PDB file of C-alpha atoms in Angstrom:
ATOM      1  CA  MET A   1      96.815 255.028 204.367  1.00 82.00           C
ATOM      2  CA  THR A   2      95.226 251.813 206.101  1.00 95.00           C
ATOM      3  CA  ASN A   3      91.677 251.646 206.285  1.00 98.00           C
ATOM      4  CA  LYS A   4      90.188 250.847 209.438  1.00 98.00           C
ATOM      5  CA  VAL A   5      86.568 248.642 209.418  1.00 98.00           C
ATOM      6  CA  THR A   6      84.753 248.275 212.094  1.00 98.00           C
ATOM      7  CA  VAL A   7      82.040 245.015 210.937  1.00 98.00           C
ATOM      8  CA  LEU A   8      78.408 244.789 213.009  1.00 98.00           C
ATOM      9  CA  GLY A   9      77.606 241.163 212.269  1.00 98.00           C
ATOM     10  CA  SER A  10      76.891 237.426 212.432  1.00 97.00           C
ATOM     11  CA  LEU A  11      79.726 234.712 213.770  1.00 97.00           C
ATOM     12  CA  ASN A  12      78.665 230.932 212.881  1.00 95.00           C
ATOM     13  CA  VAL A  13      80.020 228.095 212.648  1.00 94.00           C
ATOM     14  CA  ASP A  14      79.896 226.703 208.981  1.00 88.00           C
ATOM     15  CA  THR A  15      78.861 222.892 208.041  1.00 91.00           C
ATOM     16  CA  THR A  16      79.419 221.988 204.691  1.00 90.00           C
ATOM     17  CA  MET A  17      77.901 218.937 203.145  1.00 94.00           C
ATOM     18  CA  ARG A  18      79.280 218.007 199.356  1.00 94.00           C
ATOM     19  CA  VAL A  19      76.949 216.892 197.116  1.00 95.00           C
ATOM     20  CA  LYS A  20      76.644 215.291 193.528  1.00 94.00           C
ATOM     21  CA  ARG A  21      73.592 217.782 193.305  1.00 94.00           C
ATOM     22  CA  MET A  22      70.570 219.386 194.944  1.00 94.00           C
ATOM     23  CA  PRO A  23      67.795 216.767 196.554  1.00 93.00           C
ATOM     24  CA  LEU A  24      64.533 217.156 195.424  1.00 94.00           C
ATOM     25  CA  PRO A  25      61.657 217.755 198.211  1.00 96.00           C
ATOM     26  CA  GLY A  26      61.778 214.273 199.888  1.00 97.00           C
ATOM     27  CA  GLU A  27      64.241 212.749 198.403  1.00 96.00           C
ATOM     28  CA  THR A  28      67.399 211.592 200.658  1.00 96.00           C
ATOM     29  CA  LEU A  29      71.135 211.784 198.887  1.00 95.00           C
ATOM     30  CA  GLN A  30      74.462 210.723 200.338  1.00 95.00           C
ATOM     31  CA  ALA A  31      76.930 213.495 201.250  1.00 96.00           C
ATOM     32  CA  GLU A  32      80.511 213.171 199.642  1.00 94.00           C
ATOM     33  CA  ASN A  33      82.240 214.903 201.948  1.00 93.00           C
ATOM     34  CA  LYS A  34      81.467 217.141 205.013  1.00 94.00           C
ATOM     35  CA  SER A  35      83.740 220.081 206.988  1.00 89.00           C
ATOM     36  CA  SER A  36      83.117 222.389 208.986  1.00 88.00           C
ATOM     37  CA  ALA A  37      84.889 226.021 209.475  1.00 89.00           C
ATOM     38  CA  ALA A  38      84.168 229.645 210.817  1.00 91.00           C
ATOM     39  CA  GLY A  39      81.621 231.569 209.099  1.00 91.00           C
ATOM     40  CA  GLY A  40      78.895 234.004 209.123  1.00 92.00           C
ATOM     41  CA  LYS A  41      78.354 237.066 206.909  1.00 94.00           C
ATOM     42  CA  GLY A  42      79.788 239.233 209.297  1.00 97.00           C
ATOM     43  CA  ALA A  43      82.957 237.241 210.373  1.00 97.00           C
ATOM     44  CA  ASN A  44      83.663 236.441 206.503  1.00 96.00           C
ATOM     45  CA  GLN A  45      83.349 240.446 205.917  1.00 98.00           C
ATOM     46  CA  ALA A  46      85.763 241.057 209.014  1.00 98.00           C
ATOM     47  CA  VAL A  47      88.350 238.770 207.394  1.00 98.00           C
ATOM     48  CA  ALA A  48      88.209 239.413 204.107  1.00 98.00           C
ATOM     49  CA  ALA A  49      88.256 243.475 205.226  1.00 98.00           C
ATOM     50  CA  ALA A  50      91.739 242.008 207.521  1.00 98.00           C
ATOM     51  CA  ARG A  51      93.532 239.904 204.828  1.00 98.00           C
ATOM     52  CA  ALA A  52      93.190 242.439 202.173  1.00 98.00           C
ATOM     53  CA  GLY A  53      95.085 244.977 204.591  1.00 98.00           C
ATOM     54  CA  ALA A  54      92.243 247.043 206.604  1.00 98.00           C
ATOM     55  CA  GLU A  55      92.556 247.306 210.524  1.00 98.00           C
ATOM     56  CA  THR A  56      89.625 245.668 211.401  1.00 98.00           C
ATOM     57  CA  SER A  57      87.161 245.259 214.368  1.00 98.00           C
ATOM     58  CA  PHE A  58      84.098 243.151 215.112  1.00 98.00           C
ATOM     59  CA  ILE A  59      80.832 243.674 217.026  1.00 98.00           C
ATOM     60  CA  GLY A  60      78.806 240.450 217.606  1.00 98.00           C
ATOM     61  CA  LYS A  61      77.857 237.984 220.309  1.00 98.00           C
ATOM     62  CA  VAL A  62      79.007 234.180 220.706  1.00 98.00           C
ATOM     63  CA  GLY A  63      77.361 231.534 222.912  1.00 98.00           C
ATOM     64  CA  LYS A  64      78.858 230.310 226.163  1.00 97.00           C
ATOM     65  CA  ASP A  65      80.134 227.330 224.125  1.00 96.00           C
ATOM     66  CA  SER A  66      82.812 226.044 222.399  1.00 96.00           C
ATOM     67  CA  SER A  67      81.997 226.677 218.736  1.00 96.00           C
ATOM     68  CA  GLY A  68      81.706 230.606 220.502  1.00 97.00           C
ATOM     69  CA  GLN A  69      85.192 230.273 221.490  1.00 97.00           C
ATOM     70  CA  PHE A  70      86.526 228.845 217.921  1.00 96.00           C
ATOM     71  CA  MET A  71      84.717 231.501 216.375  1.00 97.00           C
ATOM     72  CA  ILE A  72      86.756 234.125 218.386  1.00 98.00           C
ATOM     73  CA  GLU A  73      90.061 232.369 218.170  1.00 97.00           C
ATOM     74  CA  SER A  74      89.659 232.097 214.330  1.00 96.00           C
ATOM     75  CA  LEU A  75      88.939 236.162 214.164  1.00 98.00           C
ATOM     76  CA  GLN A  76      91.912 236.528 216.259  1.00 98.00           C
ATOM     77  CA  ASP A  77      93.997 234.351 213.783  1.00 97.00           C
ATOM     78  CA  ASP A  78      93.096 237.362 211.207  1.00 97.00           C
ATOM     79  CA  ASN A  79      94.238 240.238 214.243  1.00 98.00           C
ATOM     80  CA  ILE A  80      90.880 240.733 213.981  1.00 98.00           C
ATOM     81  CA  ASP A  81      89.714 243.263 217.308  1.00 98.00           C
ATOM     82  CA  THR A  82      87.391 240.866 219.211  1.00 98.00           C
ATOM     83  CA  THR A  83      87.051 242.795 222.344  1.00 98.00           C
ATOM     84  CA  CYS A  84      83.463 243.901 221.164  1.00 98.00           C
ATOM     85  CA  ILE A  85      82.111 240.132 221.119  1.00 98.00           C
ATOM     86  CA  ALA A  86      79.334 239.748 223.942  1.00 98.00           C
ATOM     87  CA  THR A  87      78.908 236.019 225.037  1.00 97.00           C
ATOM     88  CA  ASP A  88      74.969 235.266 225.504  1.00 97.00           C
ATOM     89  CA  GLU A  89      74.940 232.872 228.475  1.00 95.00           C
ATOM     90  CA  THR A  90      71.501 231.247 227.250  1.00 96.00           C
ATOM     91  CA  VAL A  91      71.617 230.817 223.442  1.00 97.00           C
ATOM     92  CA  GLY A  92      74.148 229.115 221.617  1.00 97.00           C
ATOM     93  CA  THR A  93      76.781 230.150 218.427  1.00 98.00           C
ATOM     94  CA  GLY A  94      74.967 230.661 215.800  1.00 97.00           C
ATOM     95  CA  SER A  95      75.571 228.037 212.614  1.00 95.00           C
ATOM     96  CA  ALA A  96      74.899 227.239 208.998  1.00 88.00           C
ATOM     97  CA  PHE A  97      74.230 224.116 206.988  1.00 91.00           C
ATOM     98  CA  ILE A  98      75.400 224.516 203.715  1.00 89.00           C
ATOM     99  CA  LEU A  99      74.693 221.903 200.681  1.00 93.00           C
ATOM    100  CA  LEU A 100      77.080 222.414 197.828  1.00 91.00           C
ATOM    101  CA  ASP A 101      76.900 220.869 194.577  1.00 91.00           C
ATOM    102  CA  GLU A 102      79.391 219.994 191.830  1.00 89.00           C
ATOM    103  CA  GLU A 103      78.501 223.459 190.249  1.00 86.00           C
ATOM    104  CA  GLY A 104      79.878 225.383 192.698  1.00 82.00           C
ATOM    105  CA  GLN A 105      76.228 226.010 193.901  1.00 86.00           C
ATOM    106  CA  ASN A 106      75.606 226.077 197.168  1.00 87.00           C
ATOM    107  CA  SER A 107      71.917 226.249 199.250  1.00 89.00           C
ATOM    108  CA  ILE A 108      72.431 227.316 203.017  1.00 87.00           C
ATOM    109  CA  LEU A 109      70.304 226.973 206.174  1.00 90.00           C
ATOM    110  CA  VAL A 110      71.265 229.280 208.843  1.00 86.00           C
ATOM    111  CA  TYR A 111      70.189 228.988 212.889  1.00 93.00           C
ATOM    112  CA  GLY A 112      70.850 232.726 214.141  1.00 95.00           C
ATOM    113  CA  GLY A 113      71.590 231.647 217.516  1.00 97.00           C
ATOM    114  CA  SER A 114      73.493 234.154 219.742  1.00 98.00           C
ATOM    115  CA  ASN A 115      73.716 236.691 216.460  1.00 98.00           C
ATOM    116  CA  GLN A 116      69.749 237.423 217.238  1.00 97.00           C
ATOM    117  CA  GLN A 117      70.632 238.665 220.706  1.00 98.00           C
ATOM    118  CA  VAL A 118      72.963 241.728 219.470  1.00 98.00           C
ATOM    119  CA  LYS A 119      71.589 244.225 221.934  1.00 96.00           C
ATOM    120  CA  LYS A 120      71.664 248.231 221.532  1.00 95.00           C
ATOM    121  CA  GLU A 121      73.528 248.435 224.754  1.00 95.00           C
ATOM    122  CA  GLU A 122      76.202 246.067 223.593  1.00 96.00           C
ATOM    123  CA  VAL A 123      76.741 248.533 220.180  1.00 98.00           C
ATOM    124  CA  VAL A 124      76.790 251.566 222.497  1.00 98.00           C
ATOM    125  CA  ALA A 125      79.472 249.928 224.578  1.00 97.00           C
ATOM    126  CA  ALA A 126      81.566 249.579 221.525  1.00 98.00           C
ATOM    127  CA  GLU A 127      81.293 253.459 220.517  1.00 98.00           C
ATOM    128  CA  ASP A 128      85.004 253.726 220.522  1.00 98.00           C
ATOM    129  CA  LYS A 129      85.236 251.108 217.776  1.00 98.00           C
ATOM    130  CA  ILE A 130      82.810 252.378 215.593  1.00 98.00           C
ATOM    131  CA  LYS A 131      83.667 256.441 216.480  1.00 98.00           C
ATOM    132  CA  ASN A 132      87.402 255.722 215.321  1.00 97.00           C
ATOM    133  CA  ALA A 133      86.715 253.835 212.277  1.00 98.00           C
ATOM    134  CA  ASP A 134      86.452 254.792 208.229  1.00 98.00           C
ATOM    135  CA  PHE A 135      83.978 252.466 207.339  1.00 98.00           C
ATOM    136  CA  LEU A 136      81.111 250.690 209.480  1.00 98.00           C
ATOM    137  CA  ILE A 137      79.609 247.607 207.858  1.00 98.00           C
ATOM    138  CA  ALA A 138      75.968 245.727 209.078  1.00 98.00           C
ATOM    139  CA  GLN A 139      74.136 243.187 207.288  1.00 97.00           C
ATOM    140  CA  PHE A 140      70.517 241.204 208.549  1.00 96.00           C
ATOM    141  CA  GLU A 141      71.838 238.345 210.238  1.00 95.00           C
ATOM    142  CA  THR A 142      71.700 240.765 213.231  1.00 97.00           C
ATOM    143  CA  PRO A 143      69.032 242.498 214.653  1.00 97.00           C
ATOM    144  CA  GLN A 144      68.580 245.902 212.606  1.00 97.00           C
ATOM    145  CA  ALA A 145      67.664 247.805 215.709  1.00 97.00           C
ATOM    146  CA  ALA A 146      71.645 247.034 216.499  1.00 98.00           C
ATOM    147  CA  ALA A 147      72.351 248.435 213.089  1.00 98.00           C
ATOM    148  CA  VAL A 148      70.463 251.383 213.593  1.00 98.00           C
ATOM    149  CA  GLU A 149      71.831 252.225 216.853  1.00 98.00           C
ATOM    150  CA  ALA A 150      75.435 251.880 215.437  1.00 98.00           C
ATOM    151  CA  PHE A 151      75.047 253.098 212.044  1.00 98.00           C
ATOM    152  CA  LYS A 152      73.405 256.581 214.647  1.00 98.00           C
ATOM    153  CA  ILE A 153      76.854 256.798 216.392  1.00 98.00           C
ATOM    154  CA  ALA A 154      78.693 256.417 213.056  1.00 98.00           C
ATOM    155  CA  LYS A 155      77.094 259.301 211.342  1.00 98.00           C
ATOM    156  CA  ALA A 156      77.530 261.243 214.660  1.00 98.00           C
ATOM    157  CA  ASN A 157      80.736 260.911 214.054  1.00 98.00           C
ATOM    158  CA  GLY A 158      81.482 260.830 210.291  1.00 98.00           C
ATOM    159  CA  VAL A 159      82.227 257.502 209.848  1.00 98.00           C
ATOM    160  CA  PHE A 160      80.860 256.160 206.485  1.00 98.00           C
ATOM    161  CA  THR A 161      78.153 253.440 206.863  1.00 98.00           C
ATOM    162  CA  ILE A 162      77.769 250.488 204.584  1.00 98.00           C
ATOM    163  CA  LEU A 163      74.664 248.299 204.600  1.00 98.00           C
ATOM    164  CA  ASN A 164      74.517 244.840 203.043  1.00 98.00           C
ATOM    165  CA  PRO A 165      70.900 244.213 203.053  1.00 96.00           C
ATOM    166  CA  ALA A 166      71.079 240.121 203.092  1.00 92.00           C
ATOM    167  CA  PRO A 167      69.322 238.369 203.309  1.00 89.00           C
ATOM    168  CA  ALA A 168      66.736 240.401 202.108  1.00 87.00           C
ATOM    169  CA  ALA A 169      64.330 241.395 204.706  1.00 88.00           C
ATOM    170  CA  GLU A 170      61.739 244.183 205.061  1.00 91.00           C
ATOM    171  CA  ILE A 171      64.512 247.401 206.139  1.00 94.00           C
ATOM    172  CA  ASP A 172      63.525 249.873 208.762  1.00 95.00           C
ATOM    173  CA  PRO A 173      62.922 252.893 206.873  1.00 95.00           C
ATOM    174  CA  GLU A 174      65.317 254.802 209.434  1.00 97.00           C
ATOM    175  CA  LEU A 175      68.099 252.202 208.679  1.00 97.00           C
ATOM    176  CA  LEU A 176      68.141 253.550 205.015  1.00 96.00           C
ATOM    177  CA  LYS A 177      68.591 257.000 205.986  1.00 97.00           C
ATOM    178  CA  LEU A 178      71.144 256.624 208.096  1.00 98.00           C
ATOM    179  CA  SER A 179      72.899 254.247 205.566  1.00 98.00           C
ATOM    180  CA  ASP A 180      75.663 255.980 202.824  1.00 98.00           C
ATOM    181  CA  ILE A 181      75.960 253.128 200.671  1.00 98.00           C
ATOM    182  CA  ILE A 182      74.214 250.029 199.887  1.00 98.00           C
ATOM    183  CA  VAL A 183      75.264 246.739 198.513  1.00 98.00           C
ATOM    184  CA  PRO A 184      72.848 244.129 197.530  1.00 96.00           C
ATOM    185  CA  ASN A 185      72.671 241.697 195.102  1.00 95.00           C
ATOM    186  CA  GLU A 186      70.359 241.443 192.008  1.00 95.00           C
ATOM    187  CA  THR A 187      67.884 239.234 194.077  1.00 94.00           C
ATOM    188  CA  GLU A 188      67.874 241.421 196.921  1.00 95.00           C
ATOM    189  CA  SER A 189      67.724 244.991 195.190  1.00 96.00           C
ATOM    190  CA  ALA A 190      64.894 243.692 193.587  1.00 96.00           C
ATOM    191  CA  THR A 191      63.068 242.444 196.669  1.00 95.00           C
ATOM    192  CA  LEU A 192      63.849 245.708 198.257  1.00 94.00           C
ATOM    193  CA  THR A 193      62.823 247.874 195.471  1.00 96.00           C
ATOM    194  CA  GLY A 194      60.375 245.792 193.445  1.00 95.00           C
ATOM    195  CA  ILE A 195      62.192 246.343 190.086  1.00 96.00           C
ATOM    196  CA  GLU A 196      63.509 243.414 188.397  1.00 96.00           C
ATOM    197  CA  VAL A 197      67.444 243.460 187.380  1.00 95.00           C
ATOM    198  CA  THR A 198      67.632 242.873 184.111  1.00 94.00           C
ATOM    199  CA  ASP A 199      69.612 245.368 182.433  1.00 94.00           C
ATOM    200  CA  GLU A 200      71.557 249.049 183.044  1.00 93.00           C
ATOM    201  CA  ALA A 201      68.390 250.776 182.952  1.00 96.00           C
ATOM    202  CA  SER A 202      66.596 248.317 185.449  1.00 97.00           C
ATOM    203  CA  MET A 203      70.008 248.907 187.677  1.00 97.00           C
ATOM    204  CA  VAL A 204      69.940 252.800 187.487  1.00 97.00           C
ATOM    205  CA  ALA A 205      65.963 252.757 188.171  1.00 98.00           C
ATOM    206  CA  ASN A 206      66.711 250.704 191.441  1.00 98.00           C
ATOM    207  CA  ALA A 207      69.357 253.326 192.173  1.00 98.00           C
ATOM    208  CA  ASP A 208      66.742 255.782 191.735  1.00 97.00           C
ATOM    209  CA  LYS A 209      64.434 253.715 194.058  1.00 97.00           C
ATOM    210  CA  PHE A 210      67.247 253.403 196.885  1.00 97.00           C
ATOM    211  CA  LYS A 211      67.704 257.502 196.384  1.00 97.00           C
ATOM    212  CA  GLU A 212      64.075 258.123 197.716  1.00 97.00           C
ATOM    213  CA  MET A 213      64.421 255.535 200.030  1.00 96.00           C
ATOM    214  CA  GLY A 214      67.175 257.764 201.313  1.00 96.00           C
ATOM    215  CA  VAL A 215      70.227 255.748 200.199  1.00 97.00           C
ATOM    216  CA  GLU A 216      72.684 258.319 197.751  1.00 97.00           C
ATOM    217  CA  ASN A 217      75.162 255.493 196.831  1.00 98.00           C
ATOM    218  CA  LEU A 218      74.304 251.883 195.461  1.00 98.00           C
ATOM    219  CA  ILE A 219      76.549 248.852 194.156  1.00 98.00           C
ATOM    220  CA  ILE A 220      74.979 245.640 192.741  1.00 97.00           C
ATOM    221  CA  THR A 221      76.780 242.972 192.692  1.00 95.00           C
ATOM    222  CA  VAL A 222      75.687 240.823 189.720  1.00 93.00           C
ATOM    223  CA  GLY A 223      77.188 237.184 190.470  1.00 86.00           C
ATOM    224  CA  SER A 224      79.849 236.292 187.661  1.00 86.00           C
ATOM    225  CA  LYS A 225      78.726 239.053 185.594  1.00 92.00           C
ATOM    226  CA  GLY A 226      80.483 242.212 187.224  1.00 93.00           C
ATOM    227  CA  ALA A 227      78.926 244.790 189.774  1.00 96.00           C
ATOM    228  CA  PHE A 228      76.781 248.231 189.262  1.00 97.00           C
ATOM    229  CA  TYR A 229      77.662 251.112 190.887  1.00 98.00           C
ATOM    230  CA  SER A 230      75.574 254.510 191.201  1.00 97.00           C
ATOM    231  CA  THR A 231      76.861 257.442 193.444  1.00 97.00           C
ATOM    232  CA  LYS A 232      76.453 261.442 193.060  1.00 94.00           C
ATOM    233  CA  ALA A 233      79.357 261.364 190.465  1.00 94.00           C
ATOM    234  CA  GLY A 234      77.503 258.983 188.003  1.00 95.00           C
ATOM    235  CA  HIS A 235      77.511 255.395 187.206  1.00 97.00           C
ATOM    236  CA  ASP A 236      79.347 252.217 185.539  1.00 96.00           C
ATOM    237  CA  PHE A 237      79.442 248.828 185.408  1.00 96.00           C
ATOM    238  CA  VAL A 238      82.736 247.052 186.389  1.00 94.00           C
ATOM    239  CA  PRO A 239      82.823 243.270 184.975  1.00 92.00           C
ATOM    240  CA  ALA A 240      83.881 240.712 187.219  1.00 90.00           C
ATOM    241  CA  PHE A 241      86.693 237.854 186.097  1.00 92.00           C
ATOM    242  CA  LYS A 242      86.233 234.829 184.257  1.00 90.00           C
ATOM    243  CA  VAL A 243      86.848 231.987 186.385  1.00 92.00           C
ATOM    244  CA  LYS A 244      85.645 228.632 186.943  1.00 90.00           C
ATOM    245  CA  ALA A 245      83.824 228.635 189.971  1.00 89.00           C
ATOM    246  CA  VAL A 246      83.997 225.506 192.679  1.00 86.00           C
ATOM    247  CA  ASP A 247      82.480 227.111 195.652  1.00 83.00           C
ATOM    248  CA  THR A 248      80.530 230.086 195.733  1.00 84.00           C
ATOM    249  CA  THR A 249      79.343 230.310 199.542  1.00 79.00           C
ATOM    250  CA  ALA A 250      81.779 233.526 200.639  1.00 87.00           C
ATOM    251  CA  ALA A 251      81.904 235.332 197.298  1.00 93.00           C
ATOM    252  CA  GLY A 252      80.060 238.428 198.150  1.00 94.00           C
ATOM    253  CA  ASP A 253      81.341 238.698 201.502  1.00 96.00           C
ATOM    254  CA  THR A 254      84.865 238.427 200.416  1.00 97.00           C
ATOM    255  CA  PHE A 255      83.782 241.235 198.112  1.00 97.00           C
ATOM    256  CA  LEU A 256      82.462 243.550 200.232  1.00 98.00           C
ATOM    257  CA  GLY A 257      84.861 243.053 203.161  1.00 98.00           C
ATOM    258  CA  SER A 258      87.902 243.696 200.438  1.00 98.00           C
ATOM    259  CA  LEU A 259      86.083 246.492 199.029  1.00 98.00           C
ATOM    260  CA  SER A 260      86.027 248.281 202.285  1.00 98.00           C
ATOM    261  CA  SER A 261      89.937 247.809 202.403  1.00 98.00           C
ATOM    262  CA  GLN A 262      90.354 249.833 199.451  1.00 98.00           C
ATOM    263  CA  LEU A 263      87.632 252.421 199.287  1.00 98.00           C
ATOM    264  CA  LYS A 264      87.755 255.673 200.027  1.00 97.00           C
ATOM    265  CA  PRO A 265      84.873 257.294 202.198  1.00 96.00           C
ATOM    266  CA  ASP A 266      84.571 259.972 199.614  1.00 96.00           C
ATOM    267  CA  LEU A 267      84.120 257.113 196.880  1.00 97.00           C
ATOM    268  CA  SER A 268      86.562 258.644 194.437  1.00 97.00           C
ATOM    269  CA  ASN A 269      88.425 255.466 193.826  1.00 97.00           C
ATOM    270  CA  ILE A 270      85.170 253.428 193.654  1.00 97.00           C
ATOM    271  CA  ALA A 271      85.597 251.978 190.316  1.00 96.00           C
ATOM    272  CA  GLU A 272      89.635 250.978 191.500  1.00 97.00           C
ATOM    273  CA  ALA A 273      88.123 249.409 194.611  1.00 97.00           C
ATOM    274  CA  LEU A 274      85.821 247.582 193.000  1.00 97.00           C
ATOM    275  CA  THR A 275      87.924 246.139 190.331  1.00 96.00           C
ATOM    276  CA  PHE A 276      90.123 244.852 193.700  1.00 97.00           C
ATOM    277  CA  ALA A 277      87.413 243.343 195.295  1.00 97.00           C
ATOM    278  CA  GLN A 278      86.210 241.217 192.425  1.00 96.00           C
ATOM    279  CA  ARG A 279      89.639 240.225 191.837  1.00 96.00           C
ATOM    280  CA  ALA A 280      89.263 238.502 195.649  1.00 97.00           C
ATOM    281  CA  SER A 281      86.256 237.424 195.385  1.00 95.00           C
ATOM    282  CA  SER A 282      87.224 235.615 191.841  1.00 95.00           C
ATOM    283  CA  ILE A 283      89.588 233.907 193.540  1.00 95.00           C
ATOM    284  CA  ALA A 284      87.525 232.778 196.891  1.00 95.00           C
ATOM    285  CA  VAL A 285      85.188 231.192 194.512  1.00 93.00           C
ATOM    286  CA  GLN A 286      88.011 229.126 193.240  1.00 93.00           C
ATOM    287  CA  ARG A 287      88.627 227.566 196.570  1.00 91.00           C
ATOM    288  CA  LEU A 288      86.355 225.443 198.922  1.00 83.00           C
ATOM    289  CA  GLY A 289      85.220 226.663 202.273  1.00 80.00           C
ATOM    290  CA  ALA A 290      83.789 230.243 203.203  1.00 81.00           C
ATOM    291  CA  MET A 291      86.439 231.896 205.484  1.00 89.00           C
ATOM    292  CA  PRO A 292      89.278 229.246 204.334  1.00 88.00           C
ATOM    293  CA  SER A 293      88.850 230.528 200.216  1.00 93.00           C
ATOM    294  CA  ILE A 294      89.453 234.516 201.354  1.00 96.00           C
ATOM    295  CA  PRO A 295      92.659 236.114 199.817  1.00 97.00           C
ATOM    296  CA  THR A 296      95.270 238.100 201.440  1.00 97.00           C
ATOM    297  CA  TYR A 297      95.856 241.482 199.872  1.00 97.00           C
ATOM    298  CA  GLU A 298      99.301 239.471 198.652  1.00 97.00           C
ATOM    299  CA  GLU A 299      97.092 237.167 196.594  1.00 96.00           C
ATOM    300  CA  ILE A 300      94.672 239.411 195.053  1.00 96.00           C
ATOM    301  CA  VAL A 301      97.492 242.024 193.761  1.00 94.00           C
ATOM    302  CA  GLU A 302      99.593 238.919 192.730  1.00 92.00           C
ATOM    303  CA  ALA A 303      96.705 238.086 190.665  1.00 86.00           C
ATOM    304  CA  ASN A 304      96.410 241.067 188.854  1.00 75.00           C
ATOM    305  CA  LYS A 305     100.177 240.548 187.269  1.00 70.00           C
TER     306      LYS A 305
END
C-alpha cells in the first residue's frame, strides 16, 4: 500500500559554492564552482518521499517571483501536489547559500523569506491534504505556530505526526505533545534535552527526556554512524552504510522523506524502514546538490542487491 505523506515546510532556492576549505574569519577565498538548485528542508523531504514512492502533498509559501515559480515547478516535476503552496505578495522566496568543501562538509546560511510568512489560515485551508495523509511532517524553517495548527488537525483525524526539529530552536511545548515521533540529529537532540549524545545510554536518556516532554517515540540520526530509535516496543541502533561522501547537504532530509514513504503508522516496521532510509541517504551523499542527489525507489532497491 502506498503511503500518503503531507509535508508542511520550507521552499528555498539553494546556491552552492564549492571551496577547497572553509574560510577563516576575515578571509577571502576563491570559489571553484557555483550552482543553483531547488532546496529547502521541507521541499527536500517531500521530494525524497515522492521519489521513494509516497503520494506526496506540500503546504508552504513562495514569493511572487521567478524563484517561487521555479520551486513549484520543481516539486511538480516529482508529481508532488502543490495546490496548497500559497504566494506572498510582499516577501520573496526563501534562499540558502551553501559552502561545500573538498571533504563533503558544508556550512549553510538560510534566508527564510516567504517561508517565515506561513500563517495558520493557510494551514486550515490545507485541511483536506492533512486529513487524507498517513503522515504529516514539519520542520523549523516555517513558523511553529503553523506546525501546531497542522498537527492539531492531524491528531484530530488520526494522522501520524513527524517533527524534525531542524534547525534546532526552542520548541513550543504544545507542539511536542502533538508529535507522535521526533527526529533530530545528535546535536539537535542534545540542544533540546540538555543531554549530550555520546553512546547508547545517553541516547536512551534523550528518549526518556523527550517522553517527559510529551513525545513517546524518537529517532536520533548520528551522521555516518547510523540512527538510534526508541518506541514503546523498545530501542535499537541501525548502522549506516559505509560510503565516500562528496556532499552531505540533503542527507538528513533524504533520510526523513524516504523513511516516511516506508514506515507503518504503528511503527511495527521501524527497523526495516530505517534501513531503507539509511540506504537512500547513503546514495544522496555520494552525489552533488540537495534535491538533485535524492534517489528514486528503484535506485534504493537496486543498491540493496
